[in-house]
Amino acid sequence: MPIEFRCMSCDKLLRTPDETAGRQAKCPACGVVMTVPEATGSPAGSASGGESPFGTFYDDRPRDSVNPYEAPDEIPAGDSPFGASLSPSGIRPTRIGFGDVLARTWTVFTEKWGMCLAVALVCVIINFGVGQVSQIICQLLIMAAGPVGIFGAIVVYVATQVFGLWINTGQAIFFVKTARGHDAEFTDIFTGGPYLLRVLGAGILFSLGGAAILGICLAPAGALALAKAEDAAIIAMICGFSVGFIAFIAYTLTFLPYFYLIIDQNMGIIDSLTEARRVTSGNRLTAFGILLVTGLIGGVITLFTCGIGLLAVLPYMSLLYVVLYLSMIGQPTAGRFADNPI
């Protein structure tokens, strides 16, 4: 008897032979890759059965159980370029696993390494080239026009930073599509415009919060310096930097995925920061361990290969951040489903 299930992206009813259960299948309509579920009495995810295309993993839980960490309602994707949320229940905060995140990233990396490398390198080259031209223009303005030139140089510098943010937003769109198993195109790097203002606004708020943390930690050192207690000020500065560094890492891990929540879930500035704090709850130490270990390994590989290792490290790390985000919100990556719901 054929297995009937619905595509987790476009909701198209699919049929495969019963011996294909557990294998990977690609939706002919939208191209998303998914695992064929075990045979059931009704199509997975159908309106009548209300079953999840992830099989029975989530449906086995008691219906009257209360989970204080679970999202109560689906968060719509709005005008996101990725369409509706891939998870039938929207964002589902999920406890991530160290090995699982690395394995998911490796799966996507080995399949899409070439295109990911090309996109990452092109974005680096574009930003570097525009930055160099901007620096030359700023120097010429300052030398030729005095105070007016300084103002012009500031405008050019700000415009360059906004341009770089636009490119980075488009790059993130490409990598989110790739990590999900969707058809990503090179031109995606130029599609960040609809999200630019929100990404910029959230980034400014995030930066202000980080600056406030460092300012509070260093305030005692500043007060002692004003009181001309130099020795005590130095000690307070060392302690303040140490505490501030740790606090800033914790702060960064708390709001780590806000950027992706804007471009993927089409959230606003405040909503993205609030939701980022919610989905990282219980995952911050694991995320720190993942980023620390991969960062150290990537640095060693790059160092001992005289920079050649960047050809692998750059696309892998770009994918890692996206897979980390998708794992936290309980959504699938190419051929792999999120597990261990909180």
Short mmCIF file of C-alpha atoms in Angstrom, two decimals:
data_model
loop_
_atom_site.label_atom_id
_atom_site.label_comp_id
_atom_site.label_asym_id
_atom_site.label_seq_id
_atom_site.Cartn_x
_atom_site.Cartn_y
_atom_site.Cartn_z
CA MET A 1 0.00 0.00 0.00
CA PRO A 2 1.55 3.38 -1.01
CA ILE A 3 2.63 5.78 1.72
CA GLU A 4 0.78 9.08 1.58
CA PHE A 5 2.13 12.20 3.27
CA ARG A 6 2.14 15.92 2.73
CA CYS A 7 5.12 18.08 1.82
CA MET A 8 6.22 20.05 4.87
CA SER A 9 6.76 23.16 2.69
CA CYS A 10 3.99 23.39 0.08
CA ASP A 11 1.49 20.90 1.62
CA LYS A 12 1.28 18.91 -1.61
CA LEU A 13 0.01 15.34 -1.11
CA LEU A 14 2.78 12.90 -2.05
CA ARG A 15 2.67 9.14 -2.60
CA THR A 16 5.61 6.73 -2.51
CA PRO A 17 5.88 2.91 -2.41
CA ASP A 18 5.67 1.41 1.08
CA GLU A 19 9.27 0.18 0.92
CA THR A 20 10.55 3.79 0.78
CA ALA A 21 9.76 4.49 4.45
CA GLY A 22 12.71 6.18 6.16
CA ARG A 23 14.38 7.20 2.89
CA GLN A 24 14.92 10.71 1.56
CA ALA A 25 12.41 12.09 -0.96
CA LYS A 26 12.28 15.34 -2.89
CA CYS A 27 8.99 17.14 -3.42
CA PRO A 28 8.42 17.56 -7.20
CA ALA A 29 6.52 20.80 -6.62
CA CYS A 30 8.84 22.85 -4.40
CA GLY A 31 12.04 20.79 -4.29
CA VAL A 32 12.33 20.45 -0.51
CA VAL A 33 13.99 17.25 0.72
CA MET A 34 12.34 15.28 3.52
CA THR A 35 12.26 11.85 5.11
CA VAL A 36 9.43 9.54 4.03
CA PRO A 37 7.40 8.66 7.17
CA GLU A 38 6.25 5.21 8.16
CA ALA A 39 2.97 4.05 6.64
CA THR A 40 -0.07 5.34 8.56
CA GLY A 41 -3.79 5.18 8.15
CA SER A 42 -4.12 8.73 6.82
CA PRO A 43 -1.76 11.14 5.05
CA ALA A 44 0.65 12.82 7.46
CA GLY A 45 -0.17 16.43 8.02
CA SER A 46 -3.63 16.12 6.39
CA ALA A 47 -6.41 18.33 7.58
CA SER A 48 -8.46 15.39 8.76
CA GLY A 49 -5.75 13.57 10.63
CA GLY A 50 -3.86 16.59 11.92
CA GLU A 51 -0.68 14.53 11.91
CA SER A 52 2.77 16.05 11.57
CA PRO A 53 4.94 15.34 8.49
CA PHE A 54 7.66 14.57 11.02
CA GLY A 55 5.93 11.25 11.74
CA THR A 56 4.53 10.65 15.22
CA PHE A 57 7.36 12.16 17.25
CA TYR A 58 5.44 15.19 18.45
CA ASP A 59 2.02 13.56 18.27
CA ASP A 60 2.90 10.88 20.83
CA ARG A 61 2.89 13.44 23.61
CA PRO A 62 -0.29 13.70 25.73
CA ARG A 63 -2.59 16.31 24.24
CA ASP A 64 -3.37 17.79 27.64
CA SER A 65 0.26 18.11 28.69
CA VAL A 66 1.45 21.64 29.35
CA ASN A 67 4.88 22.69 28.17
CA PRO A 68 5.87 26.12 29.50
CA TYR A 69 8.58 26.48 26.84
CA GLU A 70 6.48 25.56 23.82
CA ALA A 71 5.23 28.26 21.47
CA PRO A 72 1.45 28.46 21.98
CA ASP A 73 0.65 29.53 18.44
CA GLU A 74 2.23 29.36 15.04
CA ILE A 75 4.26 32.40 14.13
CA PRO A 76 3.44 33.19 10.48
CA ALA A 77 6.21 33.88 8.03
CA GLY A 78 4.42 36.80 6.39
CA ASP A 79 6.28 37.99 3.32
CA SER A 80 9.42 35.98 4.01
CA PRO A 81 11.12 34.79 0.79
CA PHE A 82 10.97 31.28 2.20
CA GLY A 83 7.15 31.22 2.28
CA ALA A 84 5.29 29.67 5.18
CA SER A 85 7.16 28.25 8.14
CA LEU A 86 8.41 24.75 7.40
CA SER A 87 7.37 23.46 10.79
CA PRO A 88 3.64 22.67 11.05
CA SER A 89 3.60 24.25 14.50
CA GLY A 90 5.70 27.31 13.65
CA ILE A 91 8.62 28.03 15.96
CA ARG A 92 9.11 25.21 18.45
CA PRO A 93 11.93 25.94 20.93
CA THR A 94 14.10 22.83 20.84
CA ARG A 95 16.98 21.57 22.96
CA ILE A 96 19.91 21.28 20.58
CA GLY A 97 22.58 18.60 20.67
CA PHE A 98 26.30 19.24 20.16
CA GLY A 99 26.88 16.36 17.77
CA ASP A 100 23.53 16.75 16.04
CA VAL A 101 24.19 20.35 15.00
CA LEU A 102 27.64 19.49 13.69
CA ALA A 103 26.28 16.46 11.81
CA ARG A 104 23.48 18.47 10.22
CA THR A 105 25.95 21.14 9.14
CA TRP A 106 28.32 18.54 7.72
CA THR A 107 25.48 16.92 5.73
CA VAL A 108 24.59 20.19 4.02
CA PHE A 109 28.24 21.21 3.67
CA THR A 110 29.29 18.06 1.82
CA GLU A 111 26.40 18.41 -0.63
CA LYS A 112 26.62 22.16 -1.31
CA TRP A 113 30.25 23.02 -0.55
CA GLY A 114 31.08 24.47 -3.96
CA MET A 115 28.18 26.89 -4.21
CA CYS A 116 28.47 27.89 -0.55
CA LEU A 117 32.17 28.65 -1.01
CA ALA A 118 31.51 30.69 -4.14
CA VAL A 119 28.83 32.80 -2.45
CA ALA A 120 30.89 33.33 0.71
CA LEU A 121 33.99 34.35 -1.27
CA VAL A 122 32.07 36.69 -3.57
CA CYS A 123 30.47 38.42 -0.58
CA VAL A 124 33.87 38.85 1.07
CA ILE A 125 35.37 40.22 -2.15
CA ILE A 126 32.47 42.63 -2.72
CA ASN A 127 32.61 43.99 0.82
CA PHE A 128 36.40 44.24 0.73
CA GLY A 129 36.40 46.01 -2.63
CA VAL A 130 33.71 48.50 -1.65
CA GLY A 131 35.49 49.10 1.65
CA GLN A 132 38.78 49.91 -0.08
CA VAL A 133 37.12 52.32 -2.50
CA SER A 134 35.26 53.92 0.40
CA GLN A 135 38.50 54.40 2.33
CA ILE A 136 40.15 56.14 -0.61
CA ILE A 137 37.16 58.44 -1.10
CA CYS A 138 37.11 59.32 2.60
CA GLN A 139 40.81 60.21 2.59
CA LEU A 140 40.39 62.42 -0.50
CA LEU A 141 37.39 64.20 1.03
CA ILE A 142 39.22 64.90 4.29
CA MET A 143 42.32 66.25 2.52
CA ALA A 144 40.43 68.36 -0.01
CA ALA A 145 37.47 69.83 1.86
CA GLY A 146 38.41 70.24 5.52
CA PRO A 147 35.47 70.12 7.98
CA VAL A 148 32.94 69.66 5.15
CA GLY A 149 35.04 66.80 3.86
CA ILE A 150 35.01 65.17 7.30
CA PHE A 151 31.21 65.22 7.25
CA GLY A 152 31.24 63.78 3.73
CA ALA A 153 33.66 61.07 4.82
CA ILE A 154 31.33 60.12 7.67
CA VAL A 155 28.42 59.85 5.22
CA VAL A 156 30.48 57.66 2.89
CA TYR A 157 31.57 55.46 5.78
CA VAL A 158 28.00 54.97 7.02
CA ALA A 159 26.79 54.21 3.49
CA THR A 160 29.54 51.60 3.14
CA GLN A 161 28.51 49.90 6.36
CA VAL A 162 24.86 49.81 5.26
CA PHE A 163 25.89 48.37 1.90
CA GLY A 164 27.89 45.64 3.64
CA LEU A 165 24.90 44.85 5.86
CA TRP A 166 22.71 44.54 2.75
CA ILE A 167 25.12 42.06 1.19
CA ASN A 168 25.42 40.09 4.44
CA THR A 169 21.63 39.91 4.73
CA GLY A 170 21.36 38.51 1.22
CA GLN A 171 24.14 36.04 2.01
CA ALA A 172 22.18 34.86 5.05
CA ILE A 173 19.08 34.36 2.88
CA PHE A 174 21.11 32.13 0.56
CA PHE A 175 22.48 30.03 3.41
CA VAL A 176 19.07 29.63 5.09
CA LYS A 177 17.64 28.33 1.82
CA THR A 178 20.61 26.02 1.35
CA ALA A 179 20.44 24.64 4.89
CA ARG A 180 16.75 23.85 4.44
CA GLY A 181 17.31 22.00 1.17
CA HIS A 182 15.56 24.64 -0.93
CA ASP A 183 16.85 25.79 -4.29
CA ALA A 184 19.16 28.69 -3.45
CA GLU A 185 20.48 30.96 -6.18
CA PHE A 186 23.55 33.14 -6.39
CA THR A 187 21.37 36.21 -6.91
CA ASP A 188 19.91 35.71 -3.42
CA ILE A 189 22.79 37.79 -2.07
CA PHE A 190 21.13 40.85 -3.62
CA THR A 191 17.67 40.25 -2.10
CA GLY A 192 18.22 41.60 1.40
CA GLY A 193 16.51 44.95 0.77
CA PRO A 194 13.10 44.20 2.37
CA TYR A 195 14.79 43.31 5.67
CA LEU A 196 17.57 45.90 5.72
CA LEU A 197 15.95 48.52 7.96
CA ARG A 198 14.79 45.94 10.50
CA VAL A 199 18.16 44.21 10.54
CA LEU A 200 19.84 47.60 10.97
CA GLY A 201 17.48 48.65 13.76
CA ALA A 202 17.84 45.37 15.65
CA GLY A 203 21.60 45.53 15.20
CA ILE A 204 21.72 49.04 16.67
CA LEU A 205 19.65 47.98 19.69
CA PHE A 206 21.82 44.91 20.16
CA SER A 207 24.99 47.03 19.99
CA LEU A 208 23.62 49.56 22.46
CA GLY A 209 22.82 46.76 24.89
CA GLY A 210 26.33 45.38 24.58
CA ALA A 211 27.85 48.83 25.05
CA ALA A 212 25.72 49.35 28.16
CA ILE A 213 26.99 46.09 29.66
CA LEU A 214 30.61 47.04 29.07
CA GLY A 215 29.97 50.56 30.34
CA ILE A 216 28.49 49.31 33.60
CA CYS A 217 31.39 46.90 34.14
CA LEU A 218 33.98 49.62 33.52
CA ALA A 219 32.19 52.40 35.41
CA PRO A 220 34.00 51.70 38.73
CA ALA A 221 37.37 51.98 36.98
CA GLY A 222 36.33 55.32 35.48
CA ALA A 223 35.19 56.63 38.85
CA LEU A 224 38.46 55.62 40.49
CA ALA A 225 40.44 57.23 37.66
CA LEU A 226 38.57 60.51 38.17
CA ALA A 227 39.38 60.26 41.88
CA LYS A 228 43.05 59.90 40.88
CA ALA A 229 43.31 56.49 42.55
CA GLU A 230 45.44 55.14 39.72
CA ASP A 231 46.43 51.78 41.21
CA ALA A 232 42.89 50.96 42.24
CA ALA A 233 41.63 52.15 38.83
CA ILE A 234 43.97 49.74 37.02
CA ILE A 235 42.80 46.81 39.15
CA ALA A 236 39.17 47.82 38.66
CA MET A 237 39.71 48.10 34.90
CA ILE A 238 41.20 44.58 34.68
CA CYS A 239 38.35 43.15 36.74
CA GLY A 240 35.81 45.17 34.79
CA PHE A 241 37.11 43.95 31.43
CA SER A 242 37.09 40.35 32.66
CA VAL A 243 33.53 40.52 33.98
CA GLY A 244 32.39 42.54 30.99
CA PHE A 245 33.87 40.05 28.54
CA ILE A 246 32.02 37.14 30.15
CA ALA A 247 28.81 39.15 30.41
CA PHE A 248 29.05 40.20 26.77
CA ILE A 249 29.48 36.59 25.62
CA ALA A 250 26.39 35.60 27.60
CA TYR A 251 24.51 38.57 26.15
CA THR A 252 25.53 37.64 22.60
CA LEU A 253 24.47 34.02 23.05
CA THR A 254 21.10 35.17 24.41
CA PHE A 255 20.22 37.11 21.25
CA LEU A 256 22.28 35.07 18.79
CA PRO A 257 19.53 34.22 16.24
CA TYR A 258 17.71 37.58 16.05
CA PHE A 259 19.20 38.27 12.61
CA TYR A 260 17.80 35.05 11.13
CA LEU A 261 14.41 35.50 12.79
CA ILE A 262 14.00 38.76 10.87
CA ILE A 263 14.89 37.42 7.43
CA ASP A 264 13.38 33.96 7.87
CA GLN A 265 10.27 34.53 10.01
CA ASN A 266 9.75 38.13 8.83
CA MET A 267 9.72 39.46 12.40
CA GLY A 268 9.98 43.03 13.56
CA ILE A 269 12.85 44.52 15.52
CA ILE A 270 11.54 43.97 19.04
CA ASP A 271 9.87 40.66 18.24
CA SER A 272 13.09 39.22 16.81
CA LEU A 273 15.06 40.09 19.95
CA THR A 274 12.32 38.80 22.25
CA GLU A 275 11.94 35.55 20.33
CA ALA A 276 15.72 35.10 20.13
CA ARG A 277 15.90 35.23 23.91
CA ARG A 278 13.15 32.63 24.16
CA VAL A 279 14.56 30.08 21.70
CA THR A 280 18.08 30.28 23.12
CA SER A 281 16.86 29.46 26.63
CA GLY A 282 18.49 26.18 27.63
CA ASN A 283 20.73 26.21 24.55
CA ARG A 284 23.27 28.91 25.32
CA LEU A 285 25.99 26.73 26.85
CA THR A 286 25.67 24.18 24.05
CA ALA A 287 25.81 26.94 21.43
CA PHE A 288 28.88 28.40 23.14
CA GLY A 289 30.59 25.00 23.11
CA ILE A 290 29.77 24.45 19.45
CA LEU A 291 31.04 27.86 18.36
CA LEU A 292 34.13 27.65 20.57
CA VAL A 293 35.19 24.20 19.37
CA THR A 294 34.50 24.85 15.69
CA GLY A 295 36.17 28.24 15.91
CA LEU A 296 39.32 26.76 17.44
CA ILE A 297 39.42 23.88 14.97
CA GLY A 298 38.80 26.25 12.07
CA GLY A 299 41.59 28.52 13.26
CA VAL A 300 44.04 25.63 13.55
CA ILE A 301 43.12 24.34 10.09
CA THR A 302 43.54 27.79 8.57
CA LEU A 303 46.86 28.36 10.35
CA PHE A 304 48.46 25.03 9.44
CA THR A 305 47.32 25.20 5.81
CA CYS A 306 48.62 28.75 5.35
CA GLY A 307 45.12 30.05 4.71
CA ILE A 308 44.03 27.39 2.23
CA GLY A 309 41.82 25.82 4.87
CA LEU A 310 39.58 28.89 4.68
CA LEU A 311 38.13 27.37 1.53
CA ALA A 312 36.45 24.81 3.79
CA VAL A 313 36.19 26.77 7.05
CA LEU A 314 34.42 29.80 5.56
CA PRO A 315 31.41 28.00 4.02
CA TYR A 316 31.18 25.53 6.92
CA MET A 317 31.01 28.27 9.55
CA SER A 318 28.49 30.22 7.46
CA LEU A 319 26.26 27.14 7.36
CA LEU A 320 26.86 26.34 11.04
CA TYR A 321 25.20 29.53 12.28
CA VAL A 322 22.13 28.85 10.14
CA VAL A 323 21.86 25.20 11.21
CA LEU A 324 22.27 26.27 14.82
CA TYR A 325 19.36 28.67 14.39
CA LEU A 326 17.12 26.14 12.61
CA SER A 327 17.87 23.53 15.26
CA MET A 328 16.92 25.94 18.05
CA ILE A 329 13.51 26.69 16.52
CA GLY A 330 12.80 23.01 15.84
CA GLN A 331 12.78 23.18 12.05
CA PRO A 332 14.34 20.70 9.62
CA THR A 333 17.59 21.02 7.76
CA ALA A 334 18.29 19.26 4.48
CA GLY A 335 17.03 15.73 5.05
CA ARG A 336 17.15 15.96 8.86
CA PHE A 337 14.32 16.72 11.27
CA ALA A 338 14.65 18.61 14.53
CA ASP A 339 14.32 16.43 17.60
CA ASN A 340 14.25 16.55 21.41
CA PRO A 341 11.56 19.23 21.88
CA ILE A 342 11.86 20.96 25.23
#
